[in-house]
mmCIF file of N, CA, C and O in Angstrom:
data_model
loop_
_atom_site.group_PDB
_atom_site.id
_atom_site.type_symbol
_atom_site.label_atom_id
_atom_site.label_comp_id
_atom_site.label_asym_id
_atom_site.label_seq_id
_atom_site.Cartn_x
_atom_site.Cartn_y
_atom_site.Cartn_z
ATOM 1 N N ASN A 19 17.104 -14.049 5.374
ATOM 2 C CA ASN A 19 18.129 -14.022 4.214
ATOM 3 C C ASN A 19 17.395 -15.559 3.407
ATOM 4 O O ASN A 19 18.669 -14.950 2.037
ATOM 5 N N TYR A 20 17.767 -16.197 3.284
ATOM 6 C CA TYR A 20 17.479 -17.583 1.909
ATOM 7 C C TYR A 20 15.966 -17.523 1.269
ATOM 8 O O TYR A 20 16.590 -18.198 0.153
ATOM 9 N N PHE A 21 15.651 -16.539 1.281
ATOM 10 C CA PHE A 21 14.165 -17.258 0.645
ATOM 11 C C PHE A 21 14.117 -16.412 -1.637
ATOM 12 O O PHE A 21 13.921 -16.973 -1.709
ATOM 13 N N LEU A 22 14.539 -14.710 -0.709
ATOM 14 C CA LEU A 22 15.091 -14.345 -1.712
ATOM 15 C C LEU A 22 15.937 -14.384 -2.604
ATOM 16 O O LEU A 22 16.004 -15.160 -4.145
ATOM 17 N N PRO A 23 16.927 -15.109 -2.578
ATOM 18 C CA PRO A 23 18.152 -15.788 -3.136
ATOM 19 C C PRO A 23 17.760 -17.145 -3.770
ATOM 20 O O PRO A 23 18.011 -17.954 -4.973
ATOM 21 N N GLY A 24 17.381 -18.579 -3.074
ATOM 22 C CA GLY A 24 16.668 -18.937 -4.067
ATOM 23 C C GLY A 24 15.748 -19.472 -5.085
ATOM 24 O O GLY A 24 15.172 -20.163 -5.488
ATOM 25 N N LEU A 25 14.694 -17.659 -5.495
ATOM 26 C CA LEU A 25 13.731 -17.736 -6.306
ATOM 27 C C LEU A 25 14.571 -17.752 -7.734
ATOM 28 O O LEU A 25 13.977 -17.333 -7.899
ATOM 29 N N ARG A 26 16.330 -17.720 -7.209
ATOM 30 C CA ARG A 26 17.278 -17.077 -8.614
ATOM 31 C C ARG A 26 16.465 -18.546 -9.878
ATOM 32 O O ARG A 26 16.734 -17.439 -11.335
ATOM 33 N N LYS A 27 16.451 -19.383 -8.912
ATOM 34 C CA LYS A 27 16.459 -20.822 -10.271
ATOM 35 C C LYS A 27 14.765 -20.674 -10.619
ATOM 36 O O LYS A 27 14.598 -21.199 -12.071
ATOM 37 N N TYR A 28 13.948 -20.419 -10.899
ATOM 38 C CA TYR A 28 12.859 -20.073 -10.758
ATOM 39 C C TYR A 28 12.198 -18.924 -12.057
ATOM 40 O O TYR A 28 12.033 -17.200 -12.312
ATOM 41 N N HIS A 29 12.154 -18.716 -13.421
ATOM 42 C CA HIS A 29 12.530 -17.324 -14.411
ATOM 43 C C HIS A 29 11.213 -17.217 -14.781
ATOM 44 O O HIS A 29 11.534 -16.185 -15.075
ATOM 45 N N ASN A 30 10.249 -17.139 -14.286
ATOM 46 C CA ASN A 30 8.555 -16.519 -15.209
ATOM 47 C C ASN A 30 8.538 -16.703 -13.420
ATOM 48 O O ASN A 30 7.149 -16.896 -12.883
ATOM 49 N N LEU A 31 8.887 -17.340 -12.275
ATOM 50 C CA LEU A 31 8.138 -16.713 -10.755
ATOM 51 C C LEU A 31 8.470 -14.961 -10.558
ATOM 52 O O LEU A 31 9.723 -14.669 -10.307
ATOM 53 N N ARG A 32 7.530 -14.269 -9.842
ATOM 54 C CA ARG A 32 7.380 -13.556 -9.718
ATOM 55 C C ARG A 32 6.448 -13.535 -7.831
ATOM 56 O O ARG A 32 5.658 -13.746 -8.130
ATOM 57 N N VAL A 33 7.297 -12.161 -6.989
ATOM 58 C CA VAL A 33 7.321 -12.822 -6.067
ATOM 59 C C VAL A 33 6.381 -10.749 -5.588
ATOM 60 O O VAL A 33 7.697 -10.242 -6.361
ATOM 61 N N VAL A 34 5.516 -10.513 -4.648
ATOM 62 C CA VAL A 34 5.819 -9.483 -4.522
ATOM 63 C C VAL A 34 5.274 -9.334 -3.055
ATOM 64 O O VAL A 34 4.477 -10.459 -1.899
ATOM 65 N N ILE A 35 5.976 -7.816 -2.626
ATOM 66 C CA ILE A 35 5.902 -7.673 -0.562
ATOM 67 C C ILE A 35 5.347 -7.557 -0.470
ATOM 68 O O ILE A 35 6.136 -5.742 -1.280
ATOM 69 N N ALA A 36 4.466 -6.265 -0.080
ATOM 70 C CA ALA A 36 3.891 -5.368 0.266
ATOM 71 C C ALA A 36 3.458 -5.330 1.709
ATOM 72 O O ALA A 36 3.223 -6.903 3.085
ATOM 73 N N GLY A 37 4.188 -4.436 2.228
ATOM 74 C CA GLY A 37 3.561 -3.955 4.014
ATOM 75 C C GLY A 37 5.093 -4.928 4.357
ATOM 76 O O GLY A 37 4.363 -4.846 6.473
ATOM 77 N N HIS A 38 5.715 -4.982 4.165
ATOM 78 C CA HIS A 38 6.987 -5.295 5.178
ATOM 79 C C HIS A 38 8.153 -5.138 4.007
ATOM 80 O O HIS A 38 7.878 -4.683 3.333
ATOM 81 N N VAL A 39 9.463 -4.889 5.299
ATOM 82 C CA VAL A 39 10.831 -3.860 4.830
ATOM 83 C C VAL A 39 11.475 -4.993 4.032
ATOM 84 O O VAL A 39 11.971 -6.607 4.452
ATOM 85 N N VAL A 40 11.494 -5.548 2.938
ATOM 86 C CA VAL A 40 12.322 -6.053 2.167
ATOM 87 C C VAL A 40 13.691 -5.694 2.133
ATOM 88 O O VAL A 40 14.310 -4.613 2.632
ATOM 89 N N PRO A 41 15.032 -6.905 3.089
ATOM 90 C CA PRO A 41 16.135 -6.542 3.462
ATOM 91 C C PRO A 41 16.727 -6.029 1.697
ATOM 92 O O PRO A 41 16.388 -6.336 1.078
ATOM 93 N N LEU A 42 18.300 -5.712 2.171
ATOM 94 C CA LEU A 42 18.458 -4.993 0.931
ATOM 95 C C LEU A 42 18.921 -5.761 -0.012
ATOM 96 O O LEU A 42 19.268 -7.858 0.514
ATOM 97 N N PRO A 43 19.329 -6.294 -1.736
ATOM 98 C CA PRO A 43 19.802 -6.616 -2.511
ATOM 99 C C PRO A 43 21.087 -7.427 -1.643
ATOM 100 O O PRO A 43 22.035 -6.780 -1.979
ATOM 101 N N THR A 44 20.479 -7.612 -1.802
ATOM 102 C CA THR A 44 22.607 -9.260 -2.253
ATOM 103 C C THR A 44 23.078 -9.329 -3.566
ATOM 104 O O THR A 44 22.372 -9.007 -4.232
ATOM 105 N N LEU A 45 24.219 -9.789 -3.961
ATOM 106 C CA LEU A 45 24.841 -10.287 -5.353
ATOM 107 C C LEU A 45 24.535 -11.359 -5.915
ATOM 108 O O LEU A 45 23.915 -11.189 -6.906
ATOM 109 N N GLU A 46 24.003 -12.081 -4.957
ATOM 110 C CA GLU A 46 22.647 -12.936 -5.114
ATOM 111 C C GLU A 46 21.234 -12.849 -6.482
ATOM 112 O O GLU A 46 21.238 -13.283 -7.399
ATOM 113 N N TRP A 47 20.825 -11.524 -5.953
ATOM 114 C CA TRP A 47 19.670 -11.410 -7.118
ATOM 115 C C TRP A 47 19.105 -9.498 -6.631
ATOM 116 O O TRP A 47 18.591 -9.191 -7.344
ATOM 117 N N GLN A 48 19.861 -8.969 -6.348
ATOM 118 C CA GLN A 48 20.330 -7.660 -6.439
ATOM 119 C C GLN A 48 20.202 -7.108 -8.002
ATOM 120 O O GLN A 48 19.604 -6.320 -8.587
ATOM 121 N N ASN A 49 20.372 -8.035 -9.048
ATOM 122 C CA ASN A 49 20.244 -8.111 -10.794
ATOM 123 C C ASN A 49 18.753 -8.938 -11.026
ATOM 124 O O ASN A 49 18.337 -8.514 -12.414
ATOM 125 N N LEU A 50 17.926 -8.606 -10.274
ATOM 126 C CA LEU A 50 16.316 -9.635 -10.457
ATOM 127 C C LEU A 50 15.697 -8.987 -9.729
ATOM 128 O O LEU A 50 14.358 -9.464 -10.120
ATOM 129 N N HIS A 51 15.909 -8.701 -9.760
ATOM 130 C CA HIS A 51 14.510 -7.468 -9.099
ATOM 131 C C HIS A 51 14.682 -5.911 -9.249
ATOM 132 O O HIS A 51 15.054 -5.329 -10.224
ATOM 133 N N GLN A 52 12.915 -6.009 -9.418
ATOM 134 C CA GLN A 52 12.427 -4.179 -9.172
ATOM 135 C C GLN A 52 11.455 -3.524 -7.808
ATOM 136 O O GLN A 52 10.683 -4.765 -7.892
ATOM 137 N N GLU A 53 11.808 -3.321 -7.009
ATOM 138 C CA GLU A 53 11.287 -2.169 -6.316
ATOM 139 C C GLU A 53 10.076 -0.600 -6.744
ATOM 140 O O GLU A 53 10.845 -0.103 -7.159
ATOM 141 N N ILE A 54 9.320 -1.302 -6.086
ATOM 142 C CA ILE A 54 8.159 -0.726 -7.016
ATOM 143 C C ILE A 54 7.618 1.050 -5.579
ATOM 144 O O ILE A 54 7.164 -0.624 -4.093
ATOM 145 N N VAL A 55 7.353 2.127 -4.947
ATOM 146 C CA VAL A 55 6.963 2.309 -3.874
ATOM 147 C C VAL A 55 5.502 3.043 -4.271
ATOM 148 O O VAL A 55 5.080 3.299 -4.913
ATOM 149 N N LEU A 56 3.968 2.162 -3.317
ATOM 150 C CA LEU A 56 3.470 2.402 -3.519
ATOM 151 C C LEU A 56 2.777 3.854 -2.799
ATOM 152 O O LEU A 56 3.030 3.906 -1.809
ATOM 153 N N GLY A 57 2.125 4.407 -3.350
ATOM 154 C CA GLY A 57 1.399 5.546 -2.325
ATOM 155 C C GLY A 57 0.329 5.642 -1.790
ATOM 156 O O GLY A 57 -0.318 4.706 -2.215
ATOM 157 N N GLY A 58 -0.335 6.123 -1.731
ATOM 158 C CA GLY A 58 -1.363 6.008 -0.923
ATOM 159 C C GLY A 58 -2.487 6.239 -1.764
ATOM 160 O O GLY A 58 -2.392 7.006 -3.039
ATOM 161 N N ILE A 59 -4.006 5.870 -1.407
ATOM 162 C CA ILE A 59 -5.062 6.119 -2.467
ATOM 163 C C ILE A 59 -5.378 7.525 -2.279
ATOM 164 O O ILE A 59 -5.450 8.341 -1.559
ATOM 165 N N PRO A 60 -5.478 7.864 -4.086
ATOM 166 C CA PRO A 60 -5.628 8.923 -4.543
ATOM 167 C C PRO A 60 -7.490 9.616 -2.724
ATOM 168 O O PRO A 60 -7.690 9.283 -3.030
ATOM 169 N N LEU A 61 -7.510 11.278 -2.561
ATOM 170 C CA LEU A 61 -8.804 11.819 -2.261
ATOM 171 C C LEU A 61 -9.738 11.774 -2.493
ATOM 172 O O LEU A 61 -10.374 11.301 -2.424
ATOM 173 N N GLU A 62 -9.783 11.465 -4.223
ATOM 174 C CA GLU A 62 -11.346 11.476 -4.477
ATOM 175 C C GLU A 62 -11.276 9.747 -3.997
ATOM 176 O O GLU A 62 -12.503 10.239 -4.595
ATOM 177 N N ASN A 63 -10.706 9.070 -4.001
ATOM 178 C CA ASN A 63 -11.515 7.736 -4.273
ATOM 179 C C ASN A 63 -12.220 8.018 -2.754
ATOM 180 O O ASN A 63 -12.702 6.847 -2.503
ATOM 181 N N TRP A 64 -11.241 7.964 -1.494
ATOM 182 C CA TRP A 64 -11.932 8.186 -0.295
ATOM 183 C C TRP A 64 -13.701 9.613 -0.013
ATOM 184 O O TRP A 64 -14.176 8.236 0.439
ATOM 185 N N ILE A 65 -13.632 10.614 -0.932
ATOM 186 C CA ILE A 65 -14.671 10.631 -0.784
ATOM 187 C C ILE A 65 -15.377 9.613 -1.546
ATOM 188 O O ILE A 65 -16.207 9.807 -1.065
ATOM 189 N N GLN A 66 -15.471 9.206 -2.774
ATOM 190 C CA GLN A 66 -16.125 8.407 -3.122
ATOM 191 C C GLN A 66 -16.188 6.798 -2.327
ATOM 192 O O GLN A 66 -17.715 6.774 -1.541
ATOM 193 N N PHE A 67 -15.989 6.524 -1.773
ATOM 194 C CA PHE A 67 -15.714 5.283 -0.581
ATOM 195 C C PHE A 67 -16.501 5.983 0.788
ATOM 196 O O PHE A 67 -17.649 5.219 0.611
ATOM 197 N N ALA A 68 -16.649 7.067 1.061
ATOM 198 C CA ALA A 68 -17.671 7.780 2.145
ATOM 199 C C ALA A 68 -19.306 7.435 1.347
ATOM 200 O O ALA A 68 -20.275 7.645 2.539
ATOM 201 N N PHE A 69 -18.918 8.357 0.335
ATOM 202 C CA PHE A 69 -20.464 8.637 -0.460
ATOM 203 C C PHE A 69 -20.752 6.958 -0.421
ATOM 204 O O PHE A 69 -22.236 7.071 -0.221
ATOM 205 N N GLU A 70 -20.457 6.296 -0.924
ATOM 206 C CA GLU A 70 -20.599 4.071 -1.256
ATOM 207 C C GLU A 70 -20.894 3.973 -0.451
ATOM 208 O O GLU A 70 -21.699 2.612 0.218
ATOM 209 N N LYS A 71 -20.320 4.057 1.832
ATOM 210 C CA LYS A 71 -21.146 3.865 2.552
ATOM 211 C C LYS A 71 -22.068 4.423 3.509
ATOM 212 O O LYS A 71 -21.949 3.955 4.392
ATOM 213 N N LYS A 72 -22.071 5.843 2.854
ATOM 214 C CA LYS A 72 -23.459 6.343 3.356
ATOM 215 C C LYS A 72 -22.486 7.158 4.778
ATOM 216 O O LYS A 72 -23.304 7.197 5.505
ATOM 217 N N SER A 73 -21.322 6.914 4.391
ATOM 218 C CA SER A 73 -20.535 8.293 6.077
ATOM 219 C C SER A 73 -21.465 8.836 6.013
ATOM 220 O O SER A 73 -21.403 9.910 4.927
ATOM 221 N N GLN A 74 -21.374 9.818 6.863
ATOM 222 C CA GLN A 74 -21.183 11.829 7.697
ATOM 223 C C GLN A 74 -20.110 12.418 7.461
ATOM 224 O O GLN A 74 -20.287 13.578 8.043
ATOM 225 N N ALA A 75 -19.144 11.319 7.526
ATOM 226 C CA ALA A 75 -17.450 12.077 7.264
ATOM 227 C C ALA A 75 -18.263 13.454 6.057
ATOM 228 O O ALA A 75 -18.257 13.182 5.355
ATOM 229 N N HIS A 76 -18.157 14.385 6.838
ATOM 230 C CA HIS A 76 -17.634 15.671 5.941
ATOM 231 C C HIS A 76 -16.084 15.580 5.352
ATOM 232 O O HIS A 76 -15.480 15.126 5.229
ATOM 233 N N HIS A 77 -16.616 16.026 3.537
ATOM 234 C CA HIS A 77 -15.305 16.759 2.816
ATOM 235 C C HIS A 77 -13.892 16.897 3.217
ATOM 236 O O HIS A 77 -12.782 16.510 3.186
ATOM 237 N N GLU A 78 -13.592 17.905 4.101
ATOM 238 C CA GLU A 78 -13.226 18.842 4.446
ATOM 239 C C GLU A 78 -12.180 17.555 5.668
ATOM 240 O O GLU A 78 -11.465 18.081 6.136
ATOM 241 N N PHE A 79 -13.230 17.155 6.325
ATOM 242 C CA PHE A 79 -12.589 15.749 7.601
ATOM 243 C C PHE A 79 -11.266 14.406 6.824
ATOM 244 O O PHE A 79 -10.266 14.842 6.900
ATOM 245 N N ILE A 80 -11.778 13.965 5.053
ATOM 246 C CA ILE A 80 -11.360 13.621 4.782
ATOM 247 C C ILE A 80 -10.070 13.776 4.216
ATOM 248 O O ILE A 80 -9.288 13.138 4.167
ATOM 249 N N LYS A 81 -10.401 15.320 3.570
ATOM 250 C CA LYS A 81 -9.388 16.089 2.860
ATOM 251 C C LYS A 81 -8.446 15.745 5.200
ATOM 252 O O LYS A 81 -6.755 15.837 4.103
ATOM 253 N N GLY A 82 -8.350 16.277 5.756
ATOM 254 C CA GLY A 82 -7.607 16.705 6.705
ATOM 255 C C GLY A 82 -7.163 14.838 7.147
ATOM 256 O O GLY A 82 -5.709 15.409 7.047
ATOM 257 N N PHE A 83 -7.923 14.457 7.237
ATOM 258 C CA PHE A 83 -7.498 12.691 7.874
ATOM 259 C C PHE A 83 -6.686 12.260 5.957
ATOM 260 O O PHE A 83 -5.625 11.724 7.396
ATOM 261 N N TRP A 84 -6.490 12.512 5.265
ATOM 262 C CA TRP A 84 -5.715 11.742 4.159
ATOM 263 C C TRP A 84 -4.633 12.904 3.831
ATOM 264 O O TRP A 84 -3.525 11.908 3.755
ATOM 265 N N GLN A 85 -4.573 13.714 4.705
ATOM 266 C CA GLN A 85 -3.237 14.968 4.419
ATOM 267 C C GLN A 85 -2.317 14.076 6.171
ATOM 268 O O GLN A 85 -1.569 14.131 5.515
ATOM 269 N N TYR A 86 -2.930 13.765 6.695
ATOM 270 C CA TYR A 86 -2.062 12.934 8.335
ATOM 271 C C TYR A 86 -1.690 12.450 8.021
ATOM 272 O O TYR A 86 -0.456 12.397 7.852
ATOM 273 N N CYS A 87 -2.249 11.270 7.186
ATOM 274 C CA CYS A 87 -2.274 9.622 8.050
ATOM 275 C C CYS A 87 -1.482 9.586 6.129
ATOM 276 O O CYS A 87 -1.249 8.304 5.537
ATOM 277 N N LYS A 88 -2.086 10.483 4.969
ATOM 278 C CA LYS A 88 -0.823 10.000 3.838
ATOM 279 C C LYS A 88 -1.961 8.617 2.964
ATOM 280 O O LYS A 88 -0.882 8.180 2.285
ATOM 281 N N GLY A 89 -2.993 8.934 3.375
ATOM 282 C CA GLY A 89 -3.751 7.984 2.387
ATOM 283 C C GLY A 89 -3.428 6.542 2.757
ATOM 284 O O GLY A 89 -4.167 5.772 2.295
ATOM 285 N N HIS A 90 -3.421 6.354 3.562
ATOM 286 C CA HIS A 90 -2.919 4.320 3.744
ATOM 287 C C HIS A 90 -3.718 4.216 4.431
ATOM 288 O O HIS A 90 -5.918 5.063 5.489
ATOM 289 N N PRO A 91 -4.626 3.017 3.783
ATOM 290 C CA PRO A 91 -6.158 2.649 3.655
ATOM 291 C C PRO A 91 -6.541 2.338 5.024
ATOM 292 O O PRO A 91 -8.090 2.539 4.679
ATOM 293 N N MET A 92 -6.037 1.417 5.614
ATOM 294 C CA MET A 92 -6.105 1.171 6.698
ATOM 295 C C MET A 92 -7.112 2.755 7.962
ATOM 296 O O MET A 92 -8.369 2.293 7.985
ATOM 297 N N GLN A 93 -6.176 3.154 8.075
ATOM 298 C CA GLN A 93 -6.899 4.303 8.860
ATOM 299 C C GLN A 93 -7.285 5.483 8.475
ATOM 300 O O GLN A 93 -8.524 6.028 9.260
ATOM 301 N N MET A 94 -7.784 4.993 6.932
ATOM 302 C CA MET A 94 -8.897 5.836 5.856
ATOM 303 C C MET A 94 -9.774 4.949 6.232
ATOM 304 O O MET A 94 -10.982 6.044 7.068
ATOM 305 N N ALA A 95 -10.635 3.553 5.875
ATOM 306 C CA ALA A 95 -11.289 3.874 6.352
ATOM 307 C C ALA A 95 -11.770 3.240 7.078
ATOM 308 O O ALA A 95 -13.121 3.297 7.273
ATOM 309 N N GLN A 96 -11.246 3.642 8.750
ATOM 310 C CA GLN A 96 -11.851 2.758 9.907
ATOM 311 C C GLN A 96 -12.489 4.641 9.764
ATOM 312 O O GLN A 96 -13.402 4.852 10.612
ATOM 313 N N ALA A 97 -11.318 5.638 10.032
ATOM 314 C CA ALA A 97 -11.956 6.491 10.693
ATOM 315 C C ALA A 97 -13.099 7.517 9.532
ATOM 316 O O ALA A 97 -14.012 7.879 10.360
ATOM 317 N N ILE A 98 -12.853 7.177 8.526
ATOM 318 C CA ILE A 98 -14.263 7.077 7.301
ATOM 319 C C ILE A 98 -15.952 6.117 7.834
ATOM 320 O O ILE A 98 -16.964 6.563 8.497
ATOM 321 N N LEU A 99 -15.635 5.335 8.176
ATOM 322 C CA LEU A 99 -16.716 4.229 8.641
ATOM 323 C C LEU A 99 -17.114 4.220 9.851
ATOM 324 O O LEU A 99 -18.200 4.409 10.476
ATOM 325 N N SER A 100 -16.191 5.264 10.679
ATOM 326 C CA SER A 100 -16.612 5.582 11.855
ATOM 327 C C SER A 100 -17.866 6.571 12.054
ATOM 328 O O SER A 100 -18.279 7.149 13.120
ATOM 329 N N PHE A 101 -17.730 7.084 10.850
ATOM 330 C CA PHE A 101 -19.333 8.249 10.999
ATOM 331 C C PHE A 101 -20.334 7.544 10.438
ATOM 332 O O PHE A 101 -21.274 8.033 9.637
ATOM 333 N N SER A 102 -20.983 6.315 10.322
ATOM 334 C CA SER A 102 -21.653 5.487 9.285
ATOM 335 C C SER A 102 -22.597 5.383 10.003
ATOM 336 O O SER A 102 -22.159 5.260 11.752
#
């Protein structure tokens, strides 16, 4: 809880936090942040990835797995590459 409030004195500094839960904003830095929620990678990109990696994963499998894990990059890559 000391890291983010301590950054407010650096006006040109940008911090990106990904893959972690960010604490709720406090009065010290609530007006200095912008939260952007990133979505999964689009299905078309995963189909192209499978093609480029010469994966034997069928398009229907890729689509179904993409829907199941919401395009989560690590899970998708591992599943597609398991068919190589």
